[in-house]
mmCIF file of C-alpha atoms in Angstrom:
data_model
loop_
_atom_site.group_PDB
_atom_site.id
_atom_site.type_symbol
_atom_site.label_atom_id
_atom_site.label_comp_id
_atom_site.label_asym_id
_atom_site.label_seq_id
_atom_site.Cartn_x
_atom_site.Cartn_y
_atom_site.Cartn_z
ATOM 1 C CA UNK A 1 94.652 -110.472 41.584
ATOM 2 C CA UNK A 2 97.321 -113.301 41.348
ATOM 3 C CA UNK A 3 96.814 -116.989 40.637
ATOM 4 C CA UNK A 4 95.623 -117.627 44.116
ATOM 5 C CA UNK A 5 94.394 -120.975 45.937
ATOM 6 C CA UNK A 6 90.871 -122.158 45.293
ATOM 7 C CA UNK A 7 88.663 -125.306 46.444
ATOM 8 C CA UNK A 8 88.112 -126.848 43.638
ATOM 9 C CA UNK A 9 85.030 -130.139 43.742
ATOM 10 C CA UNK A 10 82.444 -131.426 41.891
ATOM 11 C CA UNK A 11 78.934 -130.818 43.176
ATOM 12 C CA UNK A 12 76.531 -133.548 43.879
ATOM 13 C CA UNK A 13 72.593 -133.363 43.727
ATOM 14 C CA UNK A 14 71.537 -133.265 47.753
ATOM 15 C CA UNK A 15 68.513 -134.758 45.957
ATOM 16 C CA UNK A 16 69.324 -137.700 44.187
ATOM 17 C CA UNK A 17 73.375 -137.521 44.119
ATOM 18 C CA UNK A 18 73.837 -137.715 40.500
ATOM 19 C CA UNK A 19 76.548 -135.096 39.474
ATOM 20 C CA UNK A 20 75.114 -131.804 38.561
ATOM 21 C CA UNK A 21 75.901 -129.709 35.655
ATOM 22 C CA UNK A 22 75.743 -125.976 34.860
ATOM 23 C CA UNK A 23 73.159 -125.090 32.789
ATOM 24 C CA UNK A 24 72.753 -122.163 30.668
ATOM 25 C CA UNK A 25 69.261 -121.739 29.898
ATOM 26 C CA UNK A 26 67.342 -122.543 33.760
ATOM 27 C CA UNK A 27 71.410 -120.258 35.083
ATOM 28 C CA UNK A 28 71.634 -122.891 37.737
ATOM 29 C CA UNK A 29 73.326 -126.437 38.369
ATOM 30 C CA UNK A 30 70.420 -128.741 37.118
ATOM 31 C CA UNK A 31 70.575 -132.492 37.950
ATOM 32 C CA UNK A 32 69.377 -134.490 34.685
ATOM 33 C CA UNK A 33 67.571 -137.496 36.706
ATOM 34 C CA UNK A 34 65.588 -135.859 38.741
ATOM 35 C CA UNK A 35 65.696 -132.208 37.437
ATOM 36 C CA UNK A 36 65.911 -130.159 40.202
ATOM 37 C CA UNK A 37 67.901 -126.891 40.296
ATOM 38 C CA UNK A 38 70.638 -125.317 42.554
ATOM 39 C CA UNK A 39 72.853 -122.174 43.016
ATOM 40 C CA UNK A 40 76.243 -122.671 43.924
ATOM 41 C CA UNK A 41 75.832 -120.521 47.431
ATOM 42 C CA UNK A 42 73.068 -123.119 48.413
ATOM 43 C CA UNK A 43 74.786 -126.128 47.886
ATOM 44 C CA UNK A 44 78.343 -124.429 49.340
ATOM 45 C CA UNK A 45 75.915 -123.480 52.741
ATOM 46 C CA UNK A 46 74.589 -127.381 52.376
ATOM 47 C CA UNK A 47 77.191 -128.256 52.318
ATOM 48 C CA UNK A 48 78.655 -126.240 55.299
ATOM 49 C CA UNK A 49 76.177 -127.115 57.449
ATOM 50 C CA UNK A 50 76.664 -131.629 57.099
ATOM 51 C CA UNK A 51 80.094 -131.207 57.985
ATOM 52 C CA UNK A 52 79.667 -128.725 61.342
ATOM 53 C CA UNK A 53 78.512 -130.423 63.512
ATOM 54 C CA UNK A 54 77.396 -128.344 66.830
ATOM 55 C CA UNK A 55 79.863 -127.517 69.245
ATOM 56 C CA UNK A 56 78.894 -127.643 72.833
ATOM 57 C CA UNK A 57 80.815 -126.291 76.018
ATOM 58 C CA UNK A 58 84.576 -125.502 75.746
ATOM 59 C CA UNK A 59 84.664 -126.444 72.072
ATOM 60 C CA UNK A 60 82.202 -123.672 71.535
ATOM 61 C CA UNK A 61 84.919 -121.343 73.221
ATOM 62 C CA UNK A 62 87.939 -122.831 70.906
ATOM 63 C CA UNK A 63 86.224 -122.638 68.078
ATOM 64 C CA UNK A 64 85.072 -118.943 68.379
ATOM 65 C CA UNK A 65 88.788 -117.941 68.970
ATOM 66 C CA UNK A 66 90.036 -119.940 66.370
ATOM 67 C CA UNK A 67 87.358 -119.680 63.245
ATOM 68 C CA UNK A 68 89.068 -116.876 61.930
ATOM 69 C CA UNK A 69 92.433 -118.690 61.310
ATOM 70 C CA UNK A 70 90.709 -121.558 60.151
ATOM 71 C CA UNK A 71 89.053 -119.643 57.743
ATOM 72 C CA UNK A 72 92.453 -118.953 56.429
ATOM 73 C CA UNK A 73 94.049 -121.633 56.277
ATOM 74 C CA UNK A 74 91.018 -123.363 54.562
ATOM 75 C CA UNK A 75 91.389 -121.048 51.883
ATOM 76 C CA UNK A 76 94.789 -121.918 50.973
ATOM 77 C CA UNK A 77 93.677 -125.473 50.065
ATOM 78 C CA UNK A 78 93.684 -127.627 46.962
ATOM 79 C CA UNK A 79 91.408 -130.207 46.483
ATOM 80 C CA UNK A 80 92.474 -130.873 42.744
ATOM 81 C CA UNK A 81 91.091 -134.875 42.501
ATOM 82 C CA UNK A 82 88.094 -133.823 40.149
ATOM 83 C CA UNK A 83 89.927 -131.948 37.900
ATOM 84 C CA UNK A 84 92.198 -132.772 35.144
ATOM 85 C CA UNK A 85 94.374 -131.128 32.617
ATOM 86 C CA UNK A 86 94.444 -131.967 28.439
ATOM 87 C CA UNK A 87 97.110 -130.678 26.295
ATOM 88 C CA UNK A 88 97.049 -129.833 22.948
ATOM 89 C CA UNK A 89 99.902 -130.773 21.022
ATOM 90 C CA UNK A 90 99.269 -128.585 17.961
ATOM 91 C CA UNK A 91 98.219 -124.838 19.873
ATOM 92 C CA UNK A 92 100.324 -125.995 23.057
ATOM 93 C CA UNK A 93 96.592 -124.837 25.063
ATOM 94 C CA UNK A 94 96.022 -126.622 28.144
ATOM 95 C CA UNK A 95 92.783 -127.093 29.229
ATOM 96 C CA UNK A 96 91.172 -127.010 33.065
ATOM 97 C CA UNK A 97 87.470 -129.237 33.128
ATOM 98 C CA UNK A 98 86.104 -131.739 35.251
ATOM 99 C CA UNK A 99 87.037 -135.257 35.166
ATOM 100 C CA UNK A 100 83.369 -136.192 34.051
ATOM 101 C CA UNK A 101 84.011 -133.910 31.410
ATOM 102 C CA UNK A 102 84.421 -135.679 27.774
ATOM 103 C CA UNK A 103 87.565 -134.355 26.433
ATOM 104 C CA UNK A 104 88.454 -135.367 22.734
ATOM 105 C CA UNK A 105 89.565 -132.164 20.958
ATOM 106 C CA UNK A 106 90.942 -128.750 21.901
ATOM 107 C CA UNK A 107 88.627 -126.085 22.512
ATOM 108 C CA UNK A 108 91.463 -123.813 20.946
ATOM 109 C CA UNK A 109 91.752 -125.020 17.575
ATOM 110 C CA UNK A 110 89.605 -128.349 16.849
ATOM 111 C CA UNK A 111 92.699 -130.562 16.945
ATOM 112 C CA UNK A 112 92.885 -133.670 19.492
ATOM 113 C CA UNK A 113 93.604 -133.450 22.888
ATOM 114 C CA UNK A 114 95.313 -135.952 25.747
ATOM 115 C CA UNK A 115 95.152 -136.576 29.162
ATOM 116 C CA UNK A 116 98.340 -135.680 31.089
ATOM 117 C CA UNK A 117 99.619 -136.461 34.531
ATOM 118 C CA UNK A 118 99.986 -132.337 35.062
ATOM 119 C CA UNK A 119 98.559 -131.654 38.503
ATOM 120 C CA UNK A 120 95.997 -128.508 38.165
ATOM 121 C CA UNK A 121 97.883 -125.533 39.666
ATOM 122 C CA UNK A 122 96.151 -122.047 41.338
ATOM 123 C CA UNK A 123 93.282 -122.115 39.384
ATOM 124 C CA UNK A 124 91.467 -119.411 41.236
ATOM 125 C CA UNK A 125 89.820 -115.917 39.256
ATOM 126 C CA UNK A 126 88.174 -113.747 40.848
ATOM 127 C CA UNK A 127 84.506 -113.289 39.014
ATOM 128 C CA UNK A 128 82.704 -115.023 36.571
ATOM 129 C CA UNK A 129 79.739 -114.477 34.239
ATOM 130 C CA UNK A 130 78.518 -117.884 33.640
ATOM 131 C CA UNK A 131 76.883 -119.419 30.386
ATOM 132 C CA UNK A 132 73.693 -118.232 29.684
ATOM 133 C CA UNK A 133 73.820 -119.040 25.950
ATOM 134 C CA UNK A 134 72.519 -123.066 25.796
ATOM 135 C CA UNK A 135 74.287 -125.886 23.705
ATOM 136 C CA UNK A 136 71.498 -125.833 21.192
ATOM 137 C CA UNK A 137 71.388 -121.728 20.568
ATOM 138 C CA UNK A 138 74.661 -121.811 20.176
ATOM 139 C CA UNK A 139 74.753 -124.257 17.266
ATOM 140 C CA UNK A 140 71.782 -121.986 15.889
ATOM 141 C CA UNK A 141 73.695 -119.037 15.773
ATOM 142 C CA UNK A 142 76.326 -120.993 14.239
ATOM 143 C CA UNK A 143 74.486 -121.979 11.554
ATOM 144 C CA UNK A 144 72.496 -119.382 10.521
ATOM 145 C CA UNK A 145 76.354 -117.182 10.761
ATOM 146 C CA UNK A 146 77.694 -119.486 8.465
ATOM 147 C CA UNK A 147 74.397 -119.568 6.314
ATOM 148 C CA UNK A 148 75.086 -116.332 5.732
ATOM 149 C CA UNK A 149 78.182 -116.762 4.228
ATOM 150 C CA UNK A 150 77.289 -116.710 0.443
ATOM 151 C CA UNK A 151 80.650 -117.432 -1.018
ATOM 152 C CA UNK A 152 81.403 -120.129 1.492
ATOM 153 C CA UNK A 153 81.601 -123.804 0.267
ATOM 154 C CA UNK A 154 77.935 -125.508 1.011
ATOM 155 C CA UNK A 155 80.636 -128.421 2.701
ATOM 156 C CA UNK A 156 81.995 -125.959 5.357
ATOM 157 C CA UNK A 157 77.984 -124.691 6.089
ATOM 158 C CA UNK A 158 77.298 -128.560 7.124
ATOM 159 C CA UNK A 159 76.483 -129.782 10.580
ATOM 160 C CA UNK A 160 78.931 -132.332 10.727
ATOM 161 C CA UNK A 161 81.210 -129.256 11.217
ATOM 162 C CA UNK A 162 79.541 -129.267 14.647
ATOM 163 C CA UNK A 163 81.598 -131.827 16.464
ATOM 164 C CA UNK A 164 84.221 -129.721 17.098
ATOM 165 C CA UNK A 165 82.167 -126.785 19.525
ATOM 166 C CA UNK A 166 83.477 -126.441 22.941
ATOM 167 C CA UNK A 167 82.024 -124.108 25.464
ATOM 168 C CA UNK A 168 84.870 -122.425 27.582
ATOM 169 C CA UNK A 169 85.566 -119.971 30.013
ATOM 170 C CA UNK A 170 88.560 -117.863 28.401
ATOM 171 C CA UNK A 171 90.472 -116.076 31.192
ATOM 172 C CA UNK A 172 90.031 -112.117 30.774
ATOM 173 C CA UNK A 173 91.832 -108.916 32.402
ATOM 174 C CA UNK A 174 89.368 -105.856 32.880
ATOM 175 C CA UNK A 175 90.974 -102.787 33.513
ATOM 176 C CA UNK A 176 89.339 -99.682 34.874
ATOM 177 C CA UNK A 177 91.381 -96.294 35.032
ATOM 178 C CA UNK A 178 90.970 -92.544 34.580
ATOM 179 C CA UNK A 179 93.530 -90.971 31.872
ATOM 180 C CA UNK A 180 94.303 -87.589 31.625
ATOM 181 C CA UNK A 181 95.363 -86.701 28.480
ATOM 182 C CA UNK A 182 97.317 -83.991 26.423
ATOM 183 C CA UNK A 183 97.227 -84.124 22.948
ATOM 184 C CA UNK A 184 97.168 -81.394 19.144
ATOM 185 C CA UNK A 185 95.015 -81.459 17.148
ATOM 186 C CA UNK A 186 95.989 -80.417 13.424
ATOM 187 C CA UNK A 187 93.501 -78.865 11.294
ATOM 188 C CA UNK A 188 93.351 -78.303 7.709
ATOM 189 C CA UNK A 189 91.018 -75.896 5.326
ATOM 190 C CA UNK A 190 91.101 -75.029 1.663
ATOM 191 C CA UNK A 191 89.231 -72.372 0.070
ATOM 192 C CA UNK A 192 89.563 -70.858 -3.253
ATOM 193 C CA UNK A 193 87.843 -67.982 -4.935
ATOM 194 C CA UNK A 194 89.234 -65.622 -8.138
ATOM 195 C CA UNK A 195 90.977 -62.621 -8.317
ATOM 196 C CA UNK A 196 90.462 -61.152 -11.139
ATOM 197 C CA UNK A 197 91.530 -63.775 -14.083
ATOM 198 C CA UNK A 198 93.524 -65.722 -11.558
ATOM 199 C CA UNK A 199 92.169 -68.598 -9.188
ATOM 200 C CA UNK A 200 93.361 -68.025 -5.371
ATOM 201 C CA UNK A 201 93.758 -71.294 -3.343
ATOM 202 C CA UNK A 202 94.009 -70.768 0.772
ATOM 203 C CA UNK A 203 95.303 -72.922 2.637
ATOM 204 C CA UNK A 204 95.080 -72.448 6.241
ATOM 205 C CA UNK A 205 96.196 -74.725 8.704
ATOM 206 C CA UNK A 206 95.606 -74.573 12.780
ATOM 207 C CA UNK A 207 97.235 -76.714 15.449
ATOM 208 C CA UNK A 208 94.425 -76.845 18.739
ATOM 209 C CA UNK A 209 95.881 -77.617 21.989
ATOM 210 C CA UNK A 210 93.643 -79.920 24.193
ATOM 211 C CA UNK A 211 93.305 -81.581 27.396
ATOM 212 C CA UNK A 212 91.134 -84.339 27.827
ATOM 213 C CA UNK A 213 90.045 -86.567 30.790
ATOM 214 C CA UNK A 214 88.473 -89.824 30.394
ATOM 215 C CA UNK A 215 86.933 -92.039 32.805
ATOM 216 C CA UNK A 216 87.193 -95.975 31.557
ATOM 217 C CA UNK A 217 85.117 -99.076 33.247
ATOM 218 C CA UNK A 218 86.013 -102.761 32.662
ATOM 219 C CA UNK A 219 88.015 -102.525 29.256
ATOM 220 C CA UNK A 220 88.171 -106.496 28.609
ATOM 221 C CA UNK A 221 91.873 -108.098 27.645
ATOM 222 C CA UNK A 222 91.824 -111.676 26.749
ATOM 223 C CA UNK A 223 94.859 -113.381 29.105
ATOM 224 C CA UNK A 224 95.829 -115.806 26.392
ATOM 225 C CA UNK A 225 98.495 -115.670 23.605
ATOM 226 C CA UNK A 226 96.955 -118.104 21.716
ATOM 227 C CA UNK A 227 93.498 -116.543 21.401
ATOM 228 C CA UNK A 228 92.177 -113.866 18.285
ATOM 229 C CA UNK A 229 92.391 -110.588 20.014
ATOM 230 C CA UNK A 230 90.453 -109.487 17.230
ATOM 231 C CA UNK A 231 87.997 -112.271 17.658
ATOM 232 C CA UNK A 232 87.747 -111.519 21.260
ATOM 233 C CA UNK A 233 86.742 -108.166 20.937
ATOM 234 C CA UNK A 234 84.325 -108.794 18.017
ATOM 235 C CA UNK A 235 82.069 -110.125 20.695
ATOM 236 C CA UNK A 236 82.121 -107.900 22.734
ATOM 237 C CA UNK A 237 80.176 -106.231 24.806
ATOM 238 C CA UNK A 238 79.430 -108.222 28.148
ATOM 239 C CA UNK A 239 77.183 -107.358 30.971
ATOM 240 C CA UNK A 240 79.734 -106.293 33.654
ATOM 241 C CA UNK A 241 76.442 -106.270 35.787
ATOM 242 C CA UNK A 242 76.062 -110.475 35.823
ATOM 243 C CA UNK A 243 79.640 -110.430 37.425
ATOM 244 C CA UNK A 244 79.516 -113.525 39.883
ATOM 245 C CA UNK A 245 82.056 -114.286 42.488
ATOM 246 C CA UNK A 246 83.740 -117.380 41.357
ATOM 247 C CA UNK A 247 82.721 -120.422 42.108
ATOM 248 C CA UNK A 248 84.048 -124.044 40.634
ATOM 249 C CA UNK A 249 80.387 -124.804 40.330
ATOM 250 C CA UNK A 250 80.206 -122.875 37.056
ATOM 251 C CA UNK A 251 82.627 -124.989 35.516
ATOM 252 C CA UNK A 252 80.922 -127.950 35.659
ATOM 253 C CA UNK A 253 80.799 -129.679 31.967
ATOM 254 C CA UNK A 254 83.139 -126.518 30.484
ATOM 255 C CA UNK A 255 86.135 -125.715 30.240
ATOM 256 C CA UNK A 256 88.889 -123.501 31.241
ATOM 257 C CA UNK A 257 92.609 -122.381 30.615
ATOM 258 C CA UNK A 258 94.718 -120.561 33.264
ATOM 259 C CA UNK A 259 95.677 -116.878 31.720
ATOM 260 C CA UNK A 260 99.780 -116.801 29.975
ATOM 261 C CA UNK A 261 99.544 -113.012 29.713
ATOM 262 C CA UNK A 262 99.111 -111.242 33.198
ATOM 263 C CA UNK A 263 97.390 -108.094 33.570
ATOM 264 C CA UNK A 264 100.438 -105.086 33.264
ATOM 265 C CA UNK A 265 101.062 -107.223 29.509
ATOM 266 C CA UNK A 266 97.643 -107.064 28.383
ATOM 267 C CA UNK A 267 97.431 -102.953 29.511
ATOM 268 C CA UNK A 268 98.910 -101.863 26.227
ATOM 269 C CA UNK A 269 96.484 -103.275 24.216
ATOM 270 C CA UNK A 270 93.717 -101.808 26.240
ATOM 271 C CA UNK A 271 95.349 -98.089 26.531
ATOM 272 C CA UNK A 272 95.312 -98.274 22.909
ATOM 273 C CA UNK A 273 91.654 -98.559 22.848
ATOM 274 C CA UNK A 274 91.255 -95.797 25.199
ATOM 275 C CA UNK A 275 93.300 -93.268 23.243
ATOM 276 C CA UNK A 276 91.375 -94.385 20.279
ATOM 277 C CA UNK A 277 88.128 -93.358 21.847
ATOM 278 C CA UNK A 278 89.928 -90.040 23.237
ATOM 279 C CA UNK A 279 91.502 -89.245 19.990
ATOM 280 C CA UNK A 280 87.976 -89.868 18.552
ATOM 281 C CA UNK A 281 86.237 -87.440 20.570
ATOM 282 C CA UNK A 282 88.816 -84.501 20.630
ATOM 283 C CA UNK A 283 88.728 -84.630 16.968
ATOM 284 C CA UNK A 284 84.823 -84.222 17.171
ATOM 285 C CA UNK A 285 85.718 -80.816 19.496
ATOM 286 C CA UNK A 286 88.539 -79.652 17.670
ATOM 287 C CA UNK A 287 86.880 -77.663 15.073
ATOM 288 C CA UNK A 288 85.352 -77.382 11.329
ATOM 289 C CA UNK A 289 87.998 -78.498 9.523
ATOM 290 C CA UNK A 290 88.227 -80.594 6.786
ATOM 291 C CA UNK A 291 90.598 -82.607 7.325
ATOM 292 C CA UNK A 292 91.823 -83.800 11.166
ATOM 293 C CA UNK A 293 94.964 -85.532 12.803
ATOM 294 C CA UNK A 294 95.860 -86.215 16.256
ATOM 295 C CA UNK A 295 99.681 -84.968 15.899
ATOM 296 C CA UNK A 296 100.624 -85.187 19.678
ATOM 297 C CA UNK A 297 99.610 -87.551 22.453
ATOM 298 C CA UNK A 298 100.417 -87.743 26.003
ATOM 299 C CA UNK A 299 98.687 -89.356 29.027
ATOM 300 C CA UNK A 300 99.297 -90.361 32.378
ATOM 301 C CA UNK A 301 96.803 -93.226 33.782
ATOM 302 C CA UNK A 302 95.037 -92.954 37.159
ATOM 303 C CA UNK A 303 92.803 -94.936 39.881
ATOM 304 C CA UNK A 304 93.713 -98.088 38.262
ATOM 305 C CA UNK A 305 91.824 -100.984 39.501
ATOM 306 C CA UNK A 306 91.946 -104.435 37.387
ATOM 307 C CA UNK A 307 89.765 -108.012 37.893
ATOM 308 C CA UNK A 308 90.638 -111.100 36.910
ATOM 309 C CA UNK A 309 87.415 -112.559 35.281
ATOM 310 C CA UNK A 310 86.285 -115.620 33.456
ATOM 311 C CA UNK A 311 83.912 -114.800 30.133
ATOM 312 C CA UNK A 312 81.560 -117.491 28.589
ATOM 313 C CA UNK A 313 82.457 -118.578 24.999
ATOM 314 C CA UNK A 314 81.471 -121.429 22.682
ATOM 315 C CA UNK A 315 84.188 -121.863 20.102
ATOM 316 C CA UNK A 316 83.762 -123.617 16.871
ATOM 317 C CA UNK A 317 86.912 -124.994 15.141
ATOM 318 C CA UNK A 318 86.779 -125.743 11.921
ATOM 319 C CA UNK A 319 89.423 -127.454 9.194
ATOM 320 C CA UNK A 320 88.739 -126.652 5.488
ATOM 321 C CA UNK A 321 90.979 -126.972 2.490
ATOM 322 C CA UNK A 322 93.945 -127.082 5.088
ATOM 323 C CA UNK A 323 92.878 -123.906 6.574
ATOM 324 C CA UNK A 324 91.795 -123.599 10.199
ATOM 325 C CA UNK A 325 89.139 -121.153 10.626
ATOM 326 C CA UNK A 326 87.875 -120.361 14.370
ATOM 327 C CA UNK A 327 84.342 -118.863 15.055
ATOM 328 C CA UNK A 328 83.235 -117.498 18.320
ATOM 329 C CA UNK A 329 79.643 -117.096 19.770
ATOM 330 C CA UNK A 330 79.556 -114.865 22.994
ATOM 331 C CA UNK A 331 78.525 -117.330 25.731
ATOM 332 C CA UNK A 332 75.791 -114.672 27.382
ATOM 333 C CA UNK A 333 74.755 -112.453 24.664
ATOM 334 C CA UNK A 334 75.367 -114.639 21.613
ATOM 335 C CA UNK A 335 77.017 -112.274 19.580
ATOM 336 C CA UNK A 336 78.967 -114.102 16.724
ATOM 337 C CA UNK A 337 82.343 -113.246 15.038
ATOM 338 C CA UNK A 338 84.733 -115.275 12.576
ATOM 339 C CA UNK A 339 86.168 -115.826 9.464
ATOM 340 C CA UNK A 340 84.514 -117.883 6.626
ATOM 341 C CA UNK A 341 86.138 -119.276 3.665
ATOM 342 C CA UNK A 342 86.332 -117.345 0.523
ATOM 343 C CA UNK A 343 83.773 -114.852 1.813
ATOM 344 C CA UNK A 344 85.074 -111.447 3.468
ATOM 345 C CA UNK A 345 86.577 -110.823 6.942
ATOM 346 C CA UNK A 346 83.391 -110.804 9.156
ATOM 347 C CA UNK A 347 85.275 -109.654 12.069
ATOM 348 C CA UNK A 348 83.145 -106.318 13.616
ATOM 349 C CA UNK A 349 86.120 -104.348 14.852
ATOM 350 C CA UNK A 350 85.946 -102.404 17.981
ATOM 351 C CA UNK A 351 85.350 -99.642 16.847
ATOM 352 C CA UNK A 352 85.599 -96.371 18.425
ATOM 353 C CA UNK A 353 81.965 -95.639 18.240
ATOM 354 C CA UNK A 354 80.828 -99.047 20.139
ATOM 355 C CA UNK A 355 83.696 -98.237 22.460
ATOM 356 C CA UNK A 356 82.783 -94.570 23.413
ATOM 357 C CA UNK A 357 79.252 -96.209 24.131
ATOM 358 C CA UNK A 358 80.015 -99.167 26.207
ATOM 359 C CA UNK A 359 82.464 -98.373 28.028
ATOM 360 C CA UNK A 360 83.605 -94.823 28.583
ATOM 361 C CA UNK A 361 81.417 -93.407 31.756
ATOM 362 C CA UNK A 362 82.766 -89.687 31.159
ATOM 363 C CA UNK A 363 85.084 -87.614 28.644
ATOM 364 C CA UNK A 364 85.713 -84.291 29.372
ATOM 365 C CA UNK A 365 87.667 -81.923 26.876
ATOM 366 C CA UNK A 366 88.820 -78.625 27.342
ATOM 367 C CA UNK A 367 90.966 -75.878 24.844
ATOM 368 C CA UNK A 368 93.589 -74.319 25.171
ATOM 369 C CA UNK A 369 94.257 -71.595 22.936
#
């Protein structure tokens, strides 16, 4: 789950040899001279099989006895020569992309990046969902998002605000977990009737004792400090089910920043997603009252399993009347979030509702009177 080793290269058509790039719309490396399509798993077994060449005799033999430690020790390898790091003075981001890669602002914040003599360190996640949102639809999306922005200055709506999209692959912590929680419920009713000349308010009030289990899959935690949580999960959902193991392939003309918040840091943020959706649901069961609070909450967290995962984003940085504003286009559904100037917050929140149908597999609630 750590930051562990990973062989990072560039991948070559076995075509043609021009470099090849991931593309989003044919979800393959594509070479663009002579347009032929790979997967990463071909051109790793390809690969493979030009540098093996066939044992014979008593090298058969040592090679047999020894694959298995090989296999290990090739693992642990860096090959880092094709990668290179930017830095961004003004967010302090440091970006992870190819050396092919043109690099001339951050994918962060819009601002302008530079080359540094940082060697890339254990760049190695364990899944990926790559891009399946192109260049082009993403711009789309942008535009008619901002289009919709009424109150927005026609100046910030223009495509010349375009120059500053990046597509990256923001590092994300999804936790799975069962929680058992206890919690009370307080309920409130008010009735009035008369009695004789005088009016008679009621007011009755109940306290419902509850235990609820939850079952949780894949709640996503952005691992960087310097990203919009809020952002992040405005985006949301993803298709857990296009998890891919990770391969550098992916990254090919993207990029990528190593996570500064591991997974136990990021946990709070996600437990407080669960509750809401418990608290949410046991207020549903509590009763016909008319008016609801969760007065008491205790859980304990089981069958915790987390991944380490890198989700598809195209960011779009842009700098108006001194403000920064950041927009964010979901990299495989193409769900769009951000902020626009003057106009409201058009943030979607994650709410409870979404939540409770995304992501929670089972809730189970019981009384106790």
């Amino acid at each position: 789950m750590g930051k562990g080793r990973v062989n990072l290269k560039k991948y070559n058509c076995p075509n043609c040899s021009a470099e090849l790039y991931w593309d989003a719309a044919a979800n393959a490396l594509k070479c663009e001279y002579c347009e032929k399509e790979f997967q990463p798993e071909e051109l790793d077994a390809l690969a493979e099989s030009a540098n093996a060449p066939a044992p014979t005799g008593a090298e058969q033999v040592s090679r047999e006895t020894t694959s298995q430690d090989r296999a290990s020790d090739d693992s642990t390898k860096i090959d880092t020569s094709d990668l290179v790091v930017y830095s961004c003075k003004n967010c302090g981001a440091e970006v992870i992309t190819s050396r092919s890669t043109v690099a001339t602002t951050c994918a962060f914040c819009g601002r302008a990046i530079s080359l540094t003599d940082k060697m890339v360190g254990n760049f190695a996640p364990e899944y990926i969902i790559p891009f399946a949102i192109t260049e082009d639809e993403a711009k789309r999306i942008y535009k008619n998002y901002v289009g919709h922005g009424i109150l927005s200055p026609s100046k910030f709506r223009s495509s010349s605000q375009l120059k500053k999209q990046k597509g990256i692959y923001a590092p994300f912590w999804l936790h799975s977990y069962s929680e058992d929680a206890t919690l009370v419920v307080h309920g409130e009713n008010l009735f009035s009737h008369r009695r004789g000349d005088d009016k008679v308010i009621e007011h009755h009030m109940f306290d419902v004792n509850m235990n609820v289990e939850g079952d949780f899959k894949s709640i996503p935690a952005d691992g960087l400090k310097n990203l919009d949580n809020n952002l992040m999960a405005a985006i949301e959902p993803f298709d857990y089910t296009k998890l891919s193991d990770f391969s550098p392939a992916y990254m090919a003309g993207f990029y990528a920043e190593e996570y500064d918040e591991n997974a136990d840091e990021t946990l709070g943020r996600v437990m407080e997603r669960s509750k809401n959706a418990i608290e949410t649901e046991a207020a549903l069961e509590a009763g016909p009252y008319e008016t609801k609070m969760v007065v008491s909450y205790a859980s304990n967290l089981k069958n915790k399993i987390t991944k380490y995962a890198m989700l598809p984003i195209w960011m779009f940085n842009v700098t108006y009347g001194g403000k920064d504003y950041q927009i964010a286009v979901n990299g495989e559904t193409g769900k769009v979030a951000g902020k626009l100037p003057i106009s409201a917050l058009k943030l979607i929140g994650a709410g409870a509702g979404t939540f409770l149908g995304t992501q929670l597999l089972a809730i189970v609630v019981r009384l106790f009177m």
